[in-house]
Amino acid sequence: MKGFFTIGLLVLSNIFMTLAWYGHLKFKELKWFENLGLIAIVFISWGLALFEYFFQVPANKMGYNENGGPFTLLQLKVIQEVITLVVFTVFMLLFFKGETFRWNHAVGFLFLVLAVYFIFKK
């Protein structure tokens, strides 16, 4: 059960991370956001990233095998990276209609799935 909670927290963490890192590129379409300077955008992104840490840190603490969790440190990192790319891809396809997802991206994701397989292989 800790594994599912860990993955769920990592998904939530990555949603906030993606909004913090890339959301401001789309938020410029909002009236109140269009005239903000770089410093203001950095602070808004930093505020969003704070919520990332509220989920990321407990996920790693709960999921790490030396704290009673099911995953090694390397497994946690690989899980996090795959979740990051999945969340980012969904975000990109939903909010950035001009971006495309091509066959080479799918092949790259396939290799990431293979990486997960090999990282978890005993």
Tab-separated table of N, CA, C and O in Angstrom:
chain	number	residue	atom	x	y	z
A	1	MET	N	0.826	-1.201	0.000
A	1	MET	CA	0.000	0.000	0.000
A	1	MET	C	0.867	1.261	0.000
A	1	MET	O	0.494	2.254	-0.610
A	2	LYS	N	2.033	1.203	0.669
A	2	LYS	CA	2.923	2.365	0.681
A	2	LYS	C	3.401	2.714	-0.724
A	2	LYS	O	3.625	3.871	-1.035
A	3	GLY	N	3.547	1.690	-1.558
A	3	GLY	CA	3.973	1.930	-2.936
A	3	GLY	C	2.955	2.757	-3.697
A	3	GLY	O	3.313	3.681	-4.433
A	4	PHE	N	1.668	2.448	-3.533
A	4	PHE	CA	0.615	3.204	-4.212
A	4	PHE	C	0.537	4.637	-3.693
A	4	PHE	O	0.374	5.584	-4.469
A	5	PHE	N	0.659	4.810	-2.375
A	5	PHE	CA	0.648	6.164	-1.813
A	5	PHE	C	1.852	6.962	-2.305
A	5	PHE	O	1.747	8.141	-2.625
A	6	THR	N	2.991	6.297	-2.357
A	6	THR	CA	4.202	6.967	-2.837
A	6	THR	C	4.016	7.447	-4.269
A	6	THR	O	4.298	8.606	-4.589
A	7	ILE	N	3.524	6.581	-5.132
A	7	ILE	CA	3.331	6.947	-6.535
A	7	ILE	C	2.274	8.041	-6.664
A	7	ILE	O	2.443	8.992	-7.438
A	8	GLY	N	1.199	7.960	-5.894
A	8	GLY	CA	0.174	9.004	-5.917
A	8	GLY	C	0.718	10.360	-5.504
A	8	GLY	O	0.435	11.383	-6.142
A	9	LEU	N	1.531	10.379	-4.450
A	9	LEU	CA	2.147	11.638	-4.011
A	9	LEU	C	3.126	12.163	-5.056
A	9	LEU	O	3.221	13.374	-5.275
A	10	LEU	N	3.843	11.259	-5.713
A	10	LEU	CA	4.763	11.695	-6.764
A	10	LEU	C	4.013	12.292	-7.949
A	10	LEU	O	4.466	13.262	-8.554
A	11	VAL	N	2.863	11.738	-8.279
A	11	VAL	CA	2.047	12.306	-9.366
A	11	VAL	C	1.595	13.716	-8.988
A	11	VAL	O	1.726	14.661	-9.783
A	12	LEU	N	1.068	13.882	-7.776
A	12	LEU	CA	0.646	15.220	-7.321
A	12	LEU	C	1.820	16.195	-7.329
A	12	LEU	O	1.701	17.337	-7.779
A	13	SER	N	2.958	15.741	-6.848
A	13	SER	CA	4.151	16.572	-6.831
A	13	SER	C	4.513	17.039	-8.234
A	13	SER	O	4.819	18.215	-8.454
A	14	ASN	N	4.460	16.131	-9.183
A	14	ASN	CA	4.849	16.472	-10.545
A	14	ASN	C	3.844	17.364	-11.248
A	14	ASN	O	4.213	18.128	-12.138
A	15	ILE	N	2.585	17.297	-10.858
A	15	ILE	CA	1.603	18.231	-11.404
A	15	ILE	C	1.981	19.653	-10.999
A	15	ILE	O	2.011	20.568	-11.829
A	16	PHE	N	2.287	19.856	-9.724
A	16	PHE	CA	2.692	21.184	-9.265
A	16	PHE	C	4.017	21.613	-9.879
A	16	PHE	O	4.203	22.780	-10.246
A	17	MET	N	4.953	20.676	-10.021
A	17	MET	CA	6.246	21.005	-10.609
A	17	MET	C	6.064	21.459	-12.058
A	17	MET	O	6.654	22.461	-12.482
A	18	THR	N	5.232	20.743	-12.805
A	18	THR	CA	5.019	21.096	-14.204
A	18	THR	C	4.357	22.464	-14.318
A	18	THR	O	4.733	23.275	-15.170
A	19	LEU	N	3.379	22.731	-13.449
A	19	LEU	CA	2.749	24.062	-13.456
A	19	LEU	C	3.766	25.148	-13.117
A	19	LEU	O	3.763	26.214	-13.733
A	20	ALA	N	4.635	24.884	-12.159
A	20	ALA	CA	5.636	25.880	-11.758
A	20	ALA	C	6.651	26.123	-12.871
A	20	ALA	O	7.028	27.262	-13.140
A	21	TRP	N	7.105	25.072	-13.508
A	21	TRP	CA	8.163	25.205	-14.499
A	21	TRP	C	7.667	25.661	-15.866
A	21	TRP	O	8.368	26.393	-16.562
A	22	TYR	N	6.468	25.195	-16.261
A	22	TYR	CA	6.004	25.457	-17.620
A	22	TYR	C	4.675	26.192	-17.696
A	22	TYR	O	4.322	26.699	-18.754
A	23	GLY	N	3.934	26.220	-16.615
A	23	GLY	CA	2.620	26.856	-16.619
A	23	GLY	C	2.673	28.328	-16.969
A	23	GLY	O	1.795	28.835	-17.672
A	24	HIS	N	3.703	29.021	-16.515
A	24	HIS	CA	3.801	30.456	-16.789
A	24	HIS	C	3.887	30.748	-18.276
A	24	HIS	O	3.539	31.842	-18.718
A	25	LEU	N	4.307	29.788	-19.068
A	25	LEU	CA	4.355	29.994	-20.518
A	25	LEU	C	2.957	30.116	-21.108
A	25	LEU	O	2.755	30.777	-22.117
A	26	LYS	N	1.996	29.488	-20.449
A	26	LYS	CA	0.601	29.553	-20.900
A	26	LYS	C	-0.174	30.641	-20.151
A	26	LYS	O	-1.100	31.214	-20.704
A	27	PHE	N	0.212	30.902	-18.925
A	27	PHE	CA	-0.511	31.886	-18.108
A	27	PHE	C	-0.417	33.290	-18.687
A	27	PHE	O	-1.207	34.150	-18.342
A	28	LYS	N	0.541	33.519	-19.582
A	28	LYS	CA	0.677	34.861	-20.169
A	28	LYS	C	-0.582	35.273	-20.920
A	28	LYS	O	-0.791	36.436	-21.180
A	29	GLU	N	-1.419	34.305	-21.246
A	29	GLU	CA	-2.682	34.609	-21.922
A	29	GLU	C	-3.713	35.205	-20.966
A	29	GLU	O	-4.717	35.747	-21.400
A	30	LEU	N	-3.488	35.088	-19.666
A	30	LEU	CA	-4.394	35.659	-18.679
A	30	LEU	C	-4.114	37.154	-18.564
A	30	LEU	O	-2.956	37.583	-18.527
A	31	LYS	N	-5.163	37.935	-18.479
A	31	LYS	CA	-5.042	39.398	-18.486
A	31	LYS	C	-4.121	39.916	-17.377
A	31	LYS	O	-3.249	40.739	-17.625
A	32	TRP	N	-4.307	39.416	-16.150
A	32	TRP	CA	-3.525	39.919	-15.011
A	32	TRP	C	-2.080	39.477	-15.051
A	32	TRP	O	-1.220	40.034	-14.388
A	33	PHE	N	-1.777	38.479	-15.868
A	33	PHE	CA	-0.442	37.888	-15.883
A	33	PHE	C	0.444	38.463	-16.987
A	33	PHE	O	1.660	38.418	-16.888
A	34	GLU	N	-0.176	39.036	-18.020
A	34	GLU	CA	0.559	39.395	-19.227
A	34	GLU	C	1.621	40.474	-19.022
A	34	GLU	O	2.606	40.519	-19.755
A	35	ASN	N	1.466	41.344	-18.036
A	35	ASN	CA	2.425	42.438	-17.846
A	35	ASN	C	3.393	42.209	-16.693
A	35	ASN	O	4.149	43.111	-16.355
A	36	LEU	N	3.368	41.022	-16.106
A	36	LEU	CA	4.279	40.744	-15.001
A	36	LEU	C	5.706	40.593	-15.505
A	36	LEU	O	5.950	40.043	-16.571
A	37	GLY	N	6.643	41.050	-14.707
A	37	GLY	CA	8.047	40.903	-15.050
A	37	GLY	C	8.576	39.532	-14.643
A	37	GLY	O	7.890	38.739	-13.995
A	38	LEU	N	9.804	39.287	-15.013
A	38	LEU	CA	10.429	37.990	-14.755
A	38	LEU	C	10.503	37.663	-13.263
A	38	LEU	O	10.233	36.533	-12.856
A	39	ILE	N	10.817	38.650	-12.442
A	39	ILE	CA	10.928	38.407	-10.993
A	39	ILE	C	9.585	37.962	-10.423
A	39	ILE	O	9.512	37.014	-9.631
A	40	ALA	N	8.503	38.610	-10.832
A	40	ALA	CA	7.177	38.225	-10.353
A	40	ALA	C	6.833	36.806	-10.802
A	40	ALA	O	6.284	36.010	-10.035
A	41	ILE	N	7.174	36.475	-12.035
A	41	ILE	CA	6.905	35.133	-12.548
A	41	ILE	C	7.708	34.093	-11.769
A	41	ILE	O	7.201	33.021	-11.439
A	42	VAL	N	8.946	34.425	-11.458
A	42	VAL	CA	9.777	33.507	-10.667
A	42	VAL	C	9.141	33.276	-9.295
A	42	VAL	O	9.065	32.133	-8.830
A	43	PHE	N	8.669	34.321	-8.659
A	43	PHE	CA	8.058	34.161	-7.334
A	43	PHE	C	6.747	33.370	-7.397
A	43	PHE	O	6.470	32.554	-6.520
A	44	ILE	N	5.961	33.585	-8.432
A	44	ILE	CA	4.733	32.797	-8.594
A	44	ILE	C	5.083	31.325	-8.810
A	44	ILE	O	4.495	30.428	-8.198
A	45	SER	N	6.062	31.067	-9.661
A	45	SER	CA	6.492	29.692	-9.910
A	45	SER	C	7.063	29.064	-8.646
A	45	SER	O	6.814	27.896	-8.348
A	46	TRP	N	7.807	29.838	-7.896
A	46	TRP	CA	8.364	29.344	-6.634
A	46	TRP	C	7.252	28.982	-5.659
A	46	TRP	O	7.325	27.970	-4.967
A	47	GLY	N	6.208	29.792	-5.623
A	47	GLY	CA	5.064	29.495	-4.761
A	47	GLY	C	4.374	28.200	-5.161
A	47	GLY	O	3.970	27.405	-4.312
A	48	LEU	N	4.245	27.963	-6.463
A	48	LEU	CA	3.675	26.696	-6.934
A	48	LEU	C	4.601	25.527	-6.599
A	48	LEU	O	4.137	24.454	-6.207
A	49	ALA	N	5.900	25.743	-6.754
A	49	ALA	CA	6.861	24.672	-6.485
A	49	ALA	C	6.877	24.294	-5.004
A	49	ALA	O	7.211	23.156	-4.661
A	50	LEU	N	6.509	25.208	-4.134
A	50	LEU	CA	6.437	24.880	-2.709
A	50	LEU	C	5.473	23.719	-2.479
A	50	LEU	O	5.755	22.806	-1.702
A	51	PHE	N	4.355	23.730	-3.207
A	51	PHE	CA	3.400	22.632	-3.075
A	51	PHE	C	3.974	21.326	-3.611
A	51	PHE	O	3.632	20.248	-3.129
A	52	GLU	N	4.854	21.430	-4.604
A	52	GLU	CA	5.546	20.235	-5.089
A	52	GLU	C	6.272	19.547	-3.933
A	52	GLU	O	6.190	18.330	-3.761
A	53	TYR	N	6.958	20.327	-3.120
A	53	TYR	CA	7.727	19.760	-2.019
A	53	TYR	C	6.841	19.164	-0.931
A	53	TYR	O	7.233	18.218	-0.260
A	54	PHE	N	5.639	19.703	-0.767
A	54	PHE	CA	4.709	19.139	0.218
A	54	PHE	C	4.327	17.697	-0.137
A	54	PHE	O	3.917	16.935	0.737
A	55	PHE	N	4.430	17.343	-1.412
A	55	PHE	CA	4.116	15.982	-1.841
A	55	PHE	C	5.373	15.153	-2.109
A	55	PHE	O	5.415	13.963	-1.806
A	56	GLN	N	6.401	15.776	-2.666
A	56	GLN	CA	7.625	15.058	-3.043
A	56	GLN	C	8.371	14.518	-1.821
A	56	GLN	O	8.770	13.354	-1.801
A	57	VAL	N	8.576	15.345	-0.835
A	57	VAL	CA	9.346	14.917	0.341
A	57	VAL	C	8.651	13.771	1.079
A	57	VAL	O	9.290	12.752	1.369
A	58	PRO	N	7.351	13.858	1.384
A	58	PRO	CA	6.697	12.713	2.030
A	58	PRO	C	6.700	11.458	1.150
A	58	PRO	O	6.814	10.340	1.668
A	59	ALA	N	6.575	11.628	-0.163
A	59	ALA	CA	6.600	10.467	-1.062
A	59	ALA	C	7.934	9.734	-0.949
A	59	ALA	O	7.971	8.504	-0.821
A	60	ASN	N	9.022	10.488	-0.985
A	60	ASN	CA	10.342	9.863	-0.883
A	60	ASN	C	10.574	9.261	0.498
A	60	ASN	O	11.134	8.177	0.626
A	61	LYS	N	10.133	9.957	1.525
A	61	LYS	CA	10.306	9.447	2.889
A	61	LYS	C	9.518	8.151	3.079
A	61	LYS	O	10.029	7.181	3.617
A	62	MET	N	8.266	8.142	2.618
A	62	MET	CA	7.402	6.977	2.778
A	62	MET	C	7.844	5.821	1.870
A	62	MET	O	7.775	4.662	2.266
A	63	GLY	N	8.314	6.142	0.689
A	63	GLY	CA	8.631	5.107	-0.283
A	63	GLY	C	9.996	4.475	-0.149
A	63	GLY	O	10.237	3.381	-0.651
A	64	TYR	N	10.911	5.144	0.540
A	64	TYR	CA	12.295	4.668	0.648
A	64	TYR	C	12.373	3.432	1.537
A	64	TYR	O	11.856	3.421	2.657
A	65	ASN	N	13.034	2.403	1.051
A	65	ASN	CA	13.054	1.124	1.766
A	65	ASN	C	13.728	1.189	3.143
A	65	ASN	O	13.384	0.415	4.024
A	66	GLU	N	14.645	2.096	3.338
A	66	GLU	CA	15.280	2.210	4.658
A	66	GLU	C	14.371	2.914	5.677
A	66	GLU	O	14.689	2.981	6.852
A	67	ASN	N	13.239	3.442	5.195
A	67	ASN	CA	12.218	4.012	6.078
A	67	ASN	C	10.985	3.111	6.132
A	67	ASN	O	9.916	3.550	6.533
A	68	GLY	N	11.120	1.883	5.663
A	68	GLY	CA	10.004	0.952	5.675
A	68	GLY	C	9.201	0.922	4.388
A	68	GLY	O	8.184	0.245	4.313
A	69	GLY	N	9.645	1.666	3.384
A	69	GLY	CA	8.943	1.695	2.104
A	69	GLY	C	9.392	0.572	1.184
A	69	GLY	O	10.341	-0.159	1.491
A	70	PRO	N	8.752	0.457	0.039
A	70	PRO	CA	9.050	-0.653	-0.868
A	70	PRO	C	10.156	-0.404	-1.897
A	70	PRO	O	10.550	-1.327	-2.602
A	71	PHE	N	10.677	0.839	-1.999
A	71	PHE	CA	11.570	1.173	-3.100
A	71	PHE	C	12.976	1.548	-2.634
A	71	PHE	O	13.152	2.197	-1.601
A	72	THR	N	13.967	1.176	-3.468
A	72	THR	CA	15.323	1.669	-3.243
A	72	THR	C	15.377	3.126	-3.714
A	72	THR	O	14.467	3.599	-4.403
A	73	LEU	N	16.451	3.789	-3.396
A	73	LEU	CA	16.615	5.186	-3.812
A	73	LEU	C	16.628	5.298	-5.340
A	73	LEU	O	15.994	6.185	-5.912
A	74	LEU	N	17.328	4.395	-5.987
A	74	LEU	CA	17.389	4.417	-7.442
A	74	LEU	C	16.015	4.152	-8.060
A	74	LEU	O	15.623	4.811	-9.025
A	75	GLN	N	15.256	3.226	-7.498
A	75	GLN	CA	13.910	2.952	-7.993
A	75	GLN	C	13.006	4.172	-7.825
A	75	GLN	O	12.238	4.514	-8.734
A	76	LEU	N	13.108	4.845	-6.687
A	76	LEU	CA	12.316	6.060	-6.469
A	76	LEU	C	12.618	7.103	-7.541
A	76	LEU	O	11.714	7.749	-8.066
A	77	LYS	N	13.884	7.271	-7.844
A	77	LYS	CA	14.275	8.283	-8.831
A	77	LYS	C	13.748	7.941	-10.215
A	77	LYS	O	13.243	8.809	-10.939
A	78	VAL	N	13.844	6.681	-10.610
A	78	VAL	CA	13.371	6.280	-11.931
A	78	VAL	C	11.852	6.428	-12.018
A	78	VAL	O	11.325	6.908	-13.024
A	79	ILE	N	11.143	6.035	-10.977
A	79	ILE	CA	9.684	6.212	-10.939
A	79	ILE	C	9.343	7.696	-11.103
A	79	ILE	O	8.475	8.065	-11.892
A	80	GLN	N	10.049	8.535	-10.369
A	80	GLN	CA	9.786	9.974	-10.424
A	80	GLN	C	10.024	10.524	-11.820
A	80	GLN	O	9.248	11.341	-12.313
A	81	GLU	N	11.076	10.094	-12.481
A	81	GLU	CA	11.383	10.602	-13.820
A	81	GLU	C	10.328	10.186	-14.835
A	81	GLU	O	9.921	10.983	-15.681
A	82	VAL	N	9.869	8.941	-14.759
A	82	VAL	CA	8.832	8.481	-15.680
A	82	VAL	C	7.533	9.251	-15.431
A	82	VAL	O	6.877	9.704	-16.368
A	83	ILE	N	7.171	9.429	-14.161
A	83	ILE	CA	5.966	10.200	-13.831
A	83	ILE	C	6.096	11.627	-14.346
A	83	ILE	O	5.151	12.181	-14.908
A	84	THR	N	7.268	12.216	-14.194
A	84	THR	CA	7.490	13.579	-14.676
A	84	THR	C	7.215	13.675	-16.172
A	84	THR	O	6.539	14.602	-16.626
A	85	LEU	N	7.727	12.747	-16.937
A	85	LEU	CA	7.526	12.805	-18.383
A	85	LEU	C	6.081	12.544	-18.777
A	85	LEU	O	5.563	13.178	-19.704
A	86	VAL	N	5.407	11.649	-18.086
A	86	VAL	CA	3.993	11.388	-18.390
A	86	VAL	C	3.152	12.620	-18.068
A	86	VAL	O	2.334	13.068	-18.881
A	87	VAL	N	3.356	13.195	-16.877
A	87	VAL	CA	2.596	14.389	-16.482
A	87	VAL	C	2.888	15.538	-17.446
A	87	VAL	O	1.983	16.234	-17.894
A	88	PHE	N	4.157	15.720	-17.788
A	88	PHE	CA	4.517	16.794	-18.702
A	88	PHE	C	3.857	16.599	-20.069
A	88	PHE	O	3.345	17.545	-20.668
A	89	THR	N	3.862	15.369	-20.574
A	89	THR	CA	3.274	15.102	-21.884
A	89	THR	C	1.779	15.389	-21.892
A	89	THR	O	1.263	16.019	-22.820
A	90	VAL	N	1.081	14.953	-20.855
A	90	VAL	CA	-0.356	15.238	-20.758
A	90	VAL	C	-0.581	16.746	-20.692
A	90	VAL	O	-1.436	17.295	-21.401
A	91	PHE	N	0.200	17.435	-19.869
A	91	PHE	CA	0.115	18.894	-19.749
A	91	PHE	C	0.341	19.563	-21.104
A	91	PHE	O	-0.423	20.440	-21.518
A	92	MET	N	1.384	19.136	-21.800
A	92	MET	CA	1.721	19.727	-23.092
A	92	MET	C	0.592	19.521	-24.096
A	92	MET	O	0.192	20.454	-24.799
A	93	LEU	N	0.058	18.314	-24.171
A	93	LEU	CA	-0.990	18.022	-25.138
A	93	LEU	C	-2.296	18.747	-24.818
A	93	LEU	O	-3.037	19.129	-25.732
A	94	LEU	N	-2.578	18.966	-23.535
A	94	LEU	CA	-3.807	19.652	-23.152
A	94	LEU	C	-3.729	21.168	-23.307
A	94	LEU	O	-4.686	21.813	-23.723
A	95	PHE	N	-2.584	21.741	-22.968
A	95	PHE	CA	-2.495	23.200	-22.888
A	95	PHE	C	-1.677	23.861	-23.990
A	95	PHE	O	-1.802	25.057	-24.211
A	96	PHE	N	-0.843	23.112	-24.682
A	96	PHE	CA	-0.023	23.680	-25.751
A	96	PHE	C	-0.359	22.963	-27.058
A	96	PHE	O	0.333	22.031	-27.477
A	97	LYS	N	-1.431	23.394	-27.659
A	97	LYS	CA	-1.958	22.732	-28.861
A	97	LYS	C	-0.983	22.797	-30.043
A	97	LYS	O	-1.043	21.968	-30.939
A	98	GLY	N	-0.085	23.742	-30.048
A	98	GLY	CA	0.877	23.864	-31.142
A	98	GLY	C	2.006	22.850	-31.068
A	98	GLY	O	2.726	22.642	-32.048
A	99	GLU	N	2.191	22.222	-29.930
A	99	GLU	CA	3.240	21.212	-29.770
A	99	GLU	C	2.720	19.865	-30.258
A	99	GLU	O	1.535	19.577	-30.174
A	100	THR	N	3.616	19.043	-30.769
A	100	THR	CA	3.204	17.732	-31.262
A	100	THR	C	3.962	16.627	-30.533
A	100	THR	O	5.082	16.827	-30.056
A	101	PHE	N	3.331	15.491	-30.459
A	101	PHE	CA	3.937	14.292	-29.900
A	101	PHE	C	4.178	13.354	-31.073
A	101	PHE	O	3.242	12.903	-31.719
A	102	ARG	N	5.451	13.104	-31.381
A	102	ARG	CA	5.801	12.342	-32.582
A	102	ARG	C	6.265	10.927	-32.229
A	102	ARG	O	6.438	10.580	-31.072
A	103	TRP	N	6.504	10.160	-33.257
A	103	TRP	CA	6.884	8.757	-33.081
A	103	TRP	C	8.178	8.621	-32.289
A	103	TRP	O	8.324	7.700	-31.488
A	104	ASN	N	9.136	9.530	-32.511
A	104	ASN	CA	10.407	9.427	-31.788
A	104	ASN	C	10.217	9.675	-30.290
A	104	ASN	O	10.943	9.121	-29.473
A	105	HIS	N	9.225	10.480	-29.922
A	105	HIS	CA	8.913	10.672	-28.506
A	105	HIS	C	8.370	9.374	-27.922
A	105	HIS	O	8.723	8.983	-26.806
A	106	ALA	N	7.496	8.702	-28.681
A	106	ALA	CA	6.934	7.424	-28.226
A	106	ALA	C	8.041	6.377	-28.057
A	106	ALA	O	8.039	5.615	-27.082
A	107	VAL	N	8.991	6.358	-28.971
A	107	VAL	CA	10.115	5.418	-28.861
A	107	VAL	C	10.946	5.734	-27.615
A	107	VAL	O	11.351	4.836	-26.871
A	108	GLY	N	11.175	7.010	-27.371
A	108	GLY	CA	11.907	7.409	-26.175
A	108	GLY	C	11.194	6.960	-24.906
A	108	GLY	O	11.825	6.475	-23.967
A	109	PHE	N	9.876	7.113	-24.877
A	109	PHE	CA	9.106	6.660	-23.714
A	109	PHE	C	9.182	5.151	-23.561
A	109	PHE	O	9.246	4.637	-22.447
A	110	LEU	N	9.181	4.435	-24.674
A	110	LEU	CA	9.323	2.985	-24.618
A	110	LEU	C	10.649	2.613	-23.951
A	110	LEU	O	10.705	1.711	-23.108
A	111	PHE	N	11.705	3.321	-24.302
A	111	PHE	CA	12.999	3.066	-23.667
A	111	PHE	C	12.964	3.382	-22.169
A	111	PHE	O	13.614	2.711	-21.370
A	112	LEU	N	12.204	4.398	-21.794
A	112	LEU	CA	12.062	4.692	-20.364
A	112	LEU	C	11.330	3.568	-19.633
A	112	LEU	O	11.699	3.209	-18.507
A	113	VAL	N	10.321	3.014	-20.272
A	113	VAL	CA	9.620	1.878	-19.668
A	113	VAL	C	10.580	0.697	-19.530
A	113	VAL	O	10.590	0.004	-18.507
A	114	LEU	N	11.410	0.488	-20.541
A	114	LEU	CA	12.425	-0.569	-20.449
A	114	LEU	C	13.411	-0.278	-19.324
A	114	LEU	O	13.844	-1.189	-18.615
A	115	ALA	N	13.749	0.998	-19.135
A	115	ALA	CA	14.642	1.372	-18.036
A	115	ALA	C	14.018	1.009	-16.691
A	115	ALA	O	14.689	0.469	-15.810
A	116	VAL	N	12.738	1.293	-16.550
A	116	VAL	CA	12.038	0.934	-15.312
A	116	VAL	C	12.094	-0.574	-15.119
A	116	VAL	O	12.391	-1.066	-14.020
A	117	TYR	N	11.845	-1.326	-16.169
A	117	TYR	CA	11.892	-2.785	-16.079
A	117	TYR	C	13.258	-3.240	-15.569
A	117	TYR	O	13.361	-4.045	-14.640
A	118	PHE	N	14.330	-2.736	-16.179
A	118	PHE	CA	15.661	-3.183	-15.789
A	118	PHE	C	16.066	-2.697	-14.394
A	118	PHE	O	16.776	-3.392	-13.669
A	119	ILE	N	15.626	-1.510	-14.003
A	119	ILE	CA	15.935	-1.011	-12.662
A	119	ILE	C	15.273	-1.886	-11.596
A	119	ILE	O	15.858	-2.155	-10.557
A	120	PHE	N	14.062	-2.359	-11.878
A	120	PHE	CA	13.330	-3.176	-10.895
A	120	PHE	C	13.665	-4.669	-10.975
A	120	PHE	O	13.291	-5.422	-10.101
A	121	LYS	N	14.378	-5.072	-12.024
A	121	LYS	CA	14.718	-6.490	-12.185
A	121	LYS	C	15.705	-6.911	-11.104
A	121	LYS	O	16.690	-6.242	-10.858
A	122	LYS	N	15.408	-8.018	-10.461
A	122	LYS	CA	16.283	-8.530	-9.391
A	122	LYS	C	17.458	-9.266	-9.983
A	122	LYS	O	17.393	-9.970	-10.919
